[in-house]
mmCIF file of C-alpha atoms and ligand atoms in Angstrom:
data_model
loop_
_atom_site.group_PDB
_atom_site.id
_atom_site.type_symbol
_atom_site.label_atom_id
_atom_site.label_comp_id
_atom_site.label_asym_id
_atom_site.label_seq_id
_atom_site.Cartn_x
_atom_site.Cartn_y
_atom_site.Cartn_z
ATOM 1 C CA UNK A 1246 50.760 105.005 -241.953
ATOM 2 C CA UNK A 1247 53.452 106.728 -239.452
ATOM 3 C CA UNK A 1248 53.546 110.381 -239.311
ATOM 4 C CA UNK A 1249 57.109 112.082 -238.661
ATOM 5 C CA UNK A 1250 56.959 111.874 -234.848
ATOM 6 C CA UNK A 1251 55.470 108.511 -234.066
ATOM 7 C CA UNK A 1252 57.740 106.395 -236.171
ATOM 8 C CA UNK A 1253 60.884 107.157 -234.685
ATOM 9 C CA UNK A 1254 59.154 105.763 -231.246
ATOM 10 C CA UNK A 1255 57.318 102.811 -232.994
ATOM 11 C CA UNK A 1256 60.920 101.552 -234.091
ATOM 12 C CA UNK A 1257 62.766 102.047 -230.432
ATOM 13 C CA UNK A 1258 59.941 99.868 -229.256
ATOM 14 C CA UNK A 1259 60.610 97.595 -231.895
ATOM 15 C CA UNK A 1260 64.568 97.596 -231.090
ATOM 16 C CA UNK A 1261 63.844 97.057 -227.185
ATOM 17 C CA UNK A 1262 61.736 93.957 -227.610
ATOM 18 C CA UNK A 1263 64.130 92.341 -230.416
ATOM 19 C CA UNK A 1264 67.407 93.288 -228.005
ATOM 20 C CA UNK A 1265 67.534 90.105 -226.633
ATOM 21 C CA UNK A 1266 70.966 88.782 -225.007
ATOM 22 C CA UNK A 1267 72.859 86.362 -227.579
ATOM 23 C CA UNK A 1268 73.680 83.185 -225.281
ATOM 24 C CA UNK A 1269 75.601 80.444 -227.122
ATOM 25 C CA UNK A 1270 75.383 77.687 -224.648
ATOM 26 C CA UNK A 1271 75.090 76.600 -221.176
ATOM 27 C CA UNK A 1272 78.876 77.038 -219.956
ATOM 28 C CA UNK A 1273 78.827 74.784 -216.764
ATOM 29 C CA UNK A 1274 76.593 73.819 -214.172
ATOM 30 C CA UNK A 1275 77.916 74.469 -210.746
ATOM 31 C CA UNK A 1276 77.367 71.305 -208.341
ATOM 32 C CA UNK A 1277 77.627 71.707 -204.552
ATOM 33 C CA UNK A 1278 79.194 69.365 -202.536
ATOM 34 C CA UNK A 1279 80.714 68.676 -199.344
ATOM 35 C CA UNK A 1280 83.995 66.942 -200.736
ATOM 36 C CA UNK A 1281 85.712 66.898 -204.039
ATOM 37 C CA UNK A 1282 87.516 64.050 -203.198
ATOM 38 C CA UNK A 1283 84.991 61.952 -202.088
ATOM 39 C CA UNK A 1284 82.707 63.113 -204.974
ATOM 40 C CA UNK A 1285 84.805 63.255 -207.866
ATOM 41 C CA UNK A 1286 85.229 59.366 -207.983
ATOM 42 C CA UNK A 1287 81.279 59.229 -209.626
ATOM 43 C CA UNK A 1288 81.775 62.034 -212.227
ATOM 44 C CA UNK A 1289 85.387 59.975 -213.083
ATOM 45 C CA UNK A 1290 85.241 56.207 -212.692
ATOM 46 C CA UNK A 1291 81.372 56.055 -213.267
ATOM 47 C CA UNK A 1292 80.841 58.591 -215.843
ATOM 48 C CA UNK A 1293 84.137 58.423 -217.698
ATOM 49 C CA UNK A 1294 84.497 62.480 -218.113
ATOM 50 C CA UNK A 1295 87.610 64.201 -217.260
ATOM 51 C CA UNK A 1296 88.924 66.478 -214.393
ATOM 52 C CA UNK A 1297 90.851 68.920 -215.985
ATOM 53 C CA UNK A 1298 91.745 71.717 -213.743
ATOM 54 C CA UNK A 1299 91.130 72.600 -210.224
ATOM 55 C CA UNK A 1300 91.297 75.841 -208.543
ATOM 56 C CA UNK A 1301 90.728 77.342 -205.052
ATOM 57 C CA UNK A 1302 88.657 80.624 -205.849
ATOM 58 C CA UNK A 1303 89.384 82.938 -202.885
ATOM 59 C CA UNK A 1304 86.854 85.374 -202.691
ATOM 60 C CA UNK A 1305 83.649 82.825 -203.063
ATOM 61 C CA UNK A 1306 84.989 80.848 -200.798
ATOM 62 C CA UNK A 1307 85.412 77.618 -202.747
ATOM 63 C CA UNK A 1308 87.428 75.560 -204.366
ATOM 64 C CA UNK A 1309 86.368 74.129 -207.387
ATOM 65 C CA UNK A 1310 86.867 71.395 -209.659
ATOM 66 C CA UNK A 1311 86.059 71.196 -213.348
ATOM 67 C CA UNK A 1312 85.295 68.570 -215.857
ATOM 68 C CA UNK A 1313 84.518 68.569 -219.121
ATOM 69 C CA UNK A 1314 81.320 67.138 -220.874
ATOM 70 C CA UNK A 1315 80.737 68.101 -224.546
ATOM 71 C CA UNK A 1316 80.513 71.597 -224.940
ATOM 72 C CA UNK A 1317 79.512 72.067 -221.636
ATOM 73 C CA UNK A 1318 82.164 72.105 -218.113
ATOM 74 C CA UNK A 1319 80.536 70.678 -214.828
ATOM 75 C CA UNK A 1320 81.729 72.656 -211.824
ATOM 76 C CA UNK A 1321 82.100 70.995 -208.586
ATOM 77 C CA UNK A 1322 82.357 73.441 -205.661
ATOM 78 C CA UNK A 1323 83.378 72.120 -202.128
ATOM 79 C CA UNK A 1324 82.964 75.070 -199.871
ATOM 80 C CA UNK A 1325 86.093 76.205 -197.500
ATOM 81 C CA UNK A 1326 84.727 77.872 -195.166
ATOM 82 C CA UNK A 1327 81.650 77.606 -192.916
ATOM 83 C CA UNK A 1328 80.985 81.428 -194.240
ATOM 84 C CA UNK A 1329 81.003 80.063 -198.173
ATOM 85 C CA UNK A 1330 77.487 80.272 -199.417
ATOM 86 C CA UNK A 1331 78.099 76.724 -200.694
ATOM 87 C CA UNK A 1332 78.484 75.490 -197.207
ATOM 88 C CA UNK A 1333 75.106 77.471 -196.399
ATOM 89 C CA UNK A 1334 73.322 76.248 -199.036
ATOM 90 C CA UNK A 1335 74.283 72.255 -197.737
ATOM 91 C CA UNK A 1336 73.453 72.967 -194.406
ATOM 92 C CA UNK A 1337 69.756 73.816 -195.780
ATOM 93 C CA UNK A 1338 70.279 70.199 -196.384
ATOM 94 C CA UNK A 1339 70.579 70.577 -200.686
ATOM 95 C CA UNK A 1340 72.941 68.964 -202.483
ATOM 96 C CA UNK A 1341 73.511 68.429 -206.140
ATOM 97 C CA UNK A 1342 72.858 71.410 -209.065
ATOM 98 C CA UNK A 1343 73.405 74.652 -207.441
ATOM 99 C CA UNK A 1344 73.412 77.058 -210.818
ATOM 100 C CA UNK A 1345 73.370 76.945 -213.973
ATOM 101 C CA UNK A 1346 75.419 79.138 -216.123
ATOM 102 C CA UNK A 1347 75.068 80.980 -219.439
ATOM 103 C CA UNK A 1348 77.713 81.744 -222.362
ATOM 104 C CA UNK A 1349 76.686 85.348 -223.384
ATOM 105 C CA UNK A 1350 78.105 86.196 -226.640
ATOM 106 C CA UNK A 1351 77.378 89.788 -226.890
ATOM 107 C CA UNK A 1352 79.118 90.821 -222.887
ATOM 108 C CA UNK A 1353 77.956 90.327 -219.473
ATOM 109 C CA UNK A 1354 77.321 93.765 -218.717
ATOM 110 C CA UNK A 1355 75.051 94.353 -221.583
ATOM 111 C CA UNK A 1356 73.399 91.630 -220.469
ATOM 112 C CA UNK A 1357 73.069 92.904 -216.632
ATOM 113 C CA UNK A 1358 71.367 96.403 -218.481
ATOM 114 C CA UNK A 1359 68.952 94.182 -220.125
ATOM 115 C CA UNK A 1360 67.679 92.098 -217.478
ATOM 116 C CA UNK A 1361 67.248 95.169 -215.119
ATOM 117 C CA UNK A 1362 65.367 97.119 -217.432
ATOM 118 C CA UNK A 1363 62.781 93.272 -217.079
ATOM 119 C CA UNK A 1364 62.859 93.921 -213.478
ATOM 120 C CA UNK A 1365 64.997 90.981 -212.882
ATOM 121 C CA UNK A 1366 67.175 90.896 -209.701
ATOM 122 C CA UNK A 1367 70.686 91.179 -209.532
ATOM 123 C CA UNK A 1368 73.023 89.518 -206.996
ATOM 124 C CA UNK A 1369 75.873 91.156 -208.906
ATOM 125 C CA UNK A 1370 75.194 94.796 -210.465
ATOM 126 C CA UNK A 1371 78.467 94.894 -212.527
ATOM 127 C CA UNK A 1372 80.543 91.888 -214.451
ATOM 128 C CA UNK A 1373 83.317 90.634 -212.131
ATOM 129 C CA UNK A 1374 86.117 87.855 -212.302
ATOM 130 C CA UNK A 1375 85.555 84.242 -211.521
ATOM 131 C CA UNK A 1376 86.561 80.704 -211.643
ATOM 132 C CA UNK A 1377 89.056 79.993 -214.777
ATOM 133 C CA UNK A 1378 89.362 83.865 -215.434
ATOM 134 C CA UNK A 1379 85.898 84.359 -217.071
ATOM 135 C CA UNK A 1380 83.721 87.290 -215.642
ATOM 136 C CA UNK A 1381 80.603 86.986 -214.281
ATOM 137 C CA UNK A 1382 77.638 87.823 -212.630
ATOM 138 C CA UNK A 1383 74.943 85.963 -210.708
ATOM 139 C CA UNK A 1384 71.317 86.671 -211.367
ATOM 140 C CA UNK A 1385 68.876 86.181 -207.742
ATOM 141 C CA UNK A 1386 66.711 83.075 -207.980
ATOM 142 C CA UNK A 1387 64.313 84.736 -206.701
ATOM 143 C CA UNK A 1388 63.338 86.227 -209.749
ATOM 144 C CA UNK A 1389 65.012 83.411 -212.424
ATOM 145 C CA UNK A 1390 62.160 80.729 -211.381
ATOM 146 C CA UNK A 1391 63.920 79.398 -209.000
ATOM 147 C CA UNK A 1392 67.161 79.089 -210.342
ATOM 148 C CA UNK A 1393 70.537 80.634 -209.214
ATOM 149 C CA UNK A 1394 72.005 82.033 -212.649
ATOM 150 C CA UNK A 1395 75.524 83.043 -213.590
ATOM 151 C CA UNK A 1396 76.177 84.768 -216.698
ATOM 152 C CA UNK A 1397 79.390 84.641 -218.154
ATOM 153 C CA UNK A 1398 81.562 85.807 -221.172
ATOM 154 C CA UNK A 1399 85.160 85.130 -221.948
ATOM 155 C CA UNK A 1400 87.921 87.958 -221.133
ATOM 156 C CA UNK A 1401 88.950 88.254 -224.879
HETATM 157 N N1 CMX B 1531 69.356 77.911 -206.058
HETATM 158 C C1 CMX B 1531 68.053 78.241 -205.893
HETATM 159 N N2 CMX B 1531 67.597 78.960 -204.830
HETATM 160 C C2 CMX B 1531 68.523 79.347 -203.938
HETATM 161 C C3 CMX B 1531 69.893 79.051 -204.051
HETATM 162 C C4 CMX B 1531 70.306 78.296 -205.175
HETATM 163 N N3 CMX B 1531 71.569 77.968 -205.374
HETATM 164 N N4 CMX B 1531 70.554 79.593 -203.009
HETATM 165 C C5 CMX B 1531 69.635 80.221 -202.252
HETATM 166 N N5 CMX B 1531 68.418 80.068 -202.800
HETATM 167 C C6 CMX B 1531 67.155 80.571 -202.287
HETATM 168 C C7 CMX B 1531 66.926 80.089 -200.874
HETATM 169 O O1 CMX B 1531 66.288 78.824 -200.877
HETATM 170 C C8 CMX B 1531 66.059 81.172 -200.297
HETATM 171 O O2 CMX B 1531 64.709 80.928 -200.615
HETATM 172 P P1 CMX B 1531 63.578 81.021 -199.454
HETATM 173 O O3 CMX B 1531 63.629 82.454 -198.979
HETATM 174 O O4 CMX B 1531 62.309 80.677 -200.171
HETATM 175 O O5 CMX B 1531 63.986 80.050 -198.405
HETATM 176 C C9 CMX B 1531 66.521 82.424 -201.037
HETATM 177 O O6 CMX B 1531 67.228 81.976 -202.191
HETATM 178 C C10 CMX B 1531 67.463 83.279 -200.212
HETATM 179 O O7 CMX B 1531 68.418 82.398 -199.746
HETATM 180 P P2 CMX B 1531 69.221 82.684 -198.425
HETATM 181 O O8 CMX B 1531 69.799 81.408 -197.971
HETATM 182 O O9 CMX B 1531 68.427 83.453 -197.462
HETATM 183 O O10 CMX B 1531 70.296 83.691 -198.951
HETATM 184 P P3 CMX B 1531 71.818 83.502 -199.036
HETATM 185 O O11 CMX B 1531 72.415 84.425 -198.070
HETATM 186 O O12 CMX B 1531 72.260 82.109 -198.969
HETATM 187 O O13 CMX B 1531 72.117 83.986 -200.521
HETATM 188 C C11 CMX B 1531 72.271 83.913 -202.834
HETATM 189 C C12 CMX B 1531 71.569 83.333 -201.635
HETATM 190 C C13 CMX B 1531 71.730 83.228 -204.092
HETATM 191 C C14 CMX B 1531 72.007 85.419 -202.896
HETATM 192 C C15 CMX B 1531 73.811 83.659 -202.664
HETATM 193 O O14 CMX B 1531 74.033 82.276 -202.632
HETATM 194 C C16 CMX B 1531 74.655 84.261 -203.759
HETATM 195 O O15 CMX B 1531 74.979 85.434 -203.740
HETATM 196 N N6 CMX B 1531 75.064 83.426 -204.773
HETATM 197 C C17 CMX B 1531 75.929 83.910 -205.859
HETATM 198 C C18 CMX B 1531 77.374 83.581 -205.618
HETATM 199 C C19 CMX B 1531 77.600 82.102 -205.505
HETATM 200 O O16 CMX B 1531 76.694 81.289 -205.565
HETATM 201 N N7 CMX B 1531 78.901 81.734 -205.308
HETATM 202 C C20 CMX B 1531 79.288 80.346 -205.220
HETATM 203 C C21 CMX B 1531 79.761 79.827 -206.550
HETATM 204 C C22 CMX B 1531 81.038 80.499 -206.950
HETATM 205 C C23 CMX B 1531 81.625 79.988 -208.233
HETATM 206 O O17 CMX B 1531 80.913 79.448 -209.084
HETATM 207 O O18 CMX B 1531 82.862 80.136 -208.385
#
């Protein structure tokens, strides 16, 4: 059916389109708002979960706040500055779910390759560090239907 030439070609095809990024699970969903300590009372007292750590992340200009819900951390981010994108992004007057981000398995920057080569925009063209030590990189929503999305992978 394949001659010599055309079946080494057929199966790089083949390869490409099964080459999918492994994602295990959502890892948190980042939620804007304008005060941790105003907001945190809801996810606490009225939702039961847990604050476990917070940490001031210098470079995004944020500090965040993270809780724990199953499998998957919610991520409050109060912005610190009237430069943080946070802060930007409630002065367009949003609130709530900012982005959603995915546990890739197999490494971030494989991951980055992939989605380039699907013409999807990056906001970061190489993995870097983040909240809790993981590193990331954001995907543009522009091209992620709408939605801001951070992939992420443990350090080890
Ligand atoms: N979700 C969906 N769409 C969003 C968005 C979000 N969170 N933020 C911006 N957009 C949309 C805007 O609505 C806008 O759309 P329109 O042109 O139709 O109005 C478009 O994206 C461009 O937005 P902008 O305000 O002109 O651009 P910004 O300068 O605000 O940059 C973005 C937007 C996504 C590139 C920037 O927020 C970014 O680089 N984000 C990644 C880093 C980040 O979010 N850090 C904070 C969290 C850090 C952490 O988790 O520790």
């Amino acid at each position: 059916m394949f001659n010599d030439k055309v079946v080494p070609l057929q199966l790089i095809v083949i390869i490409q389109i099964c080459n999918n990024m492994k994602i295990s699970h959502i890892e948190h969903l980042g939620i804007a708002v304008q005060s941790i300590e105003e907001s945190l009372p809801f996810f606490t007292d009225v939702l039961g979960l847990e604050c476990y750590a917070t940490e001031v992340v210098e470079d995004q200009k944020v500090k965040t706040a993270f809780l724990k819900c199953g499998e998957v951390k919610l991520e409050l981010l109060e912005p610190t500055s009237p430069e943080s994108t946070i802060q930007k992004w409630l002065d367009k007057g949003n609130k709530g779910v900012h982005h959603v981000a995915f546990c890739i398995e197999d490494g971030v920057a494989n991951a980055l390759a992939e989605v380039s080569e699907k013409a999807v925009r990056l906001i970061d063209q190489a993995p870097r560090k983040g909240a809790e030590g993981l590193n990331i990189a954001f995907l543009h929503p522009k091209s992620t239907c709408g939605i801001l999305t951070e992939l992420c992978e443990h350090p080890e």
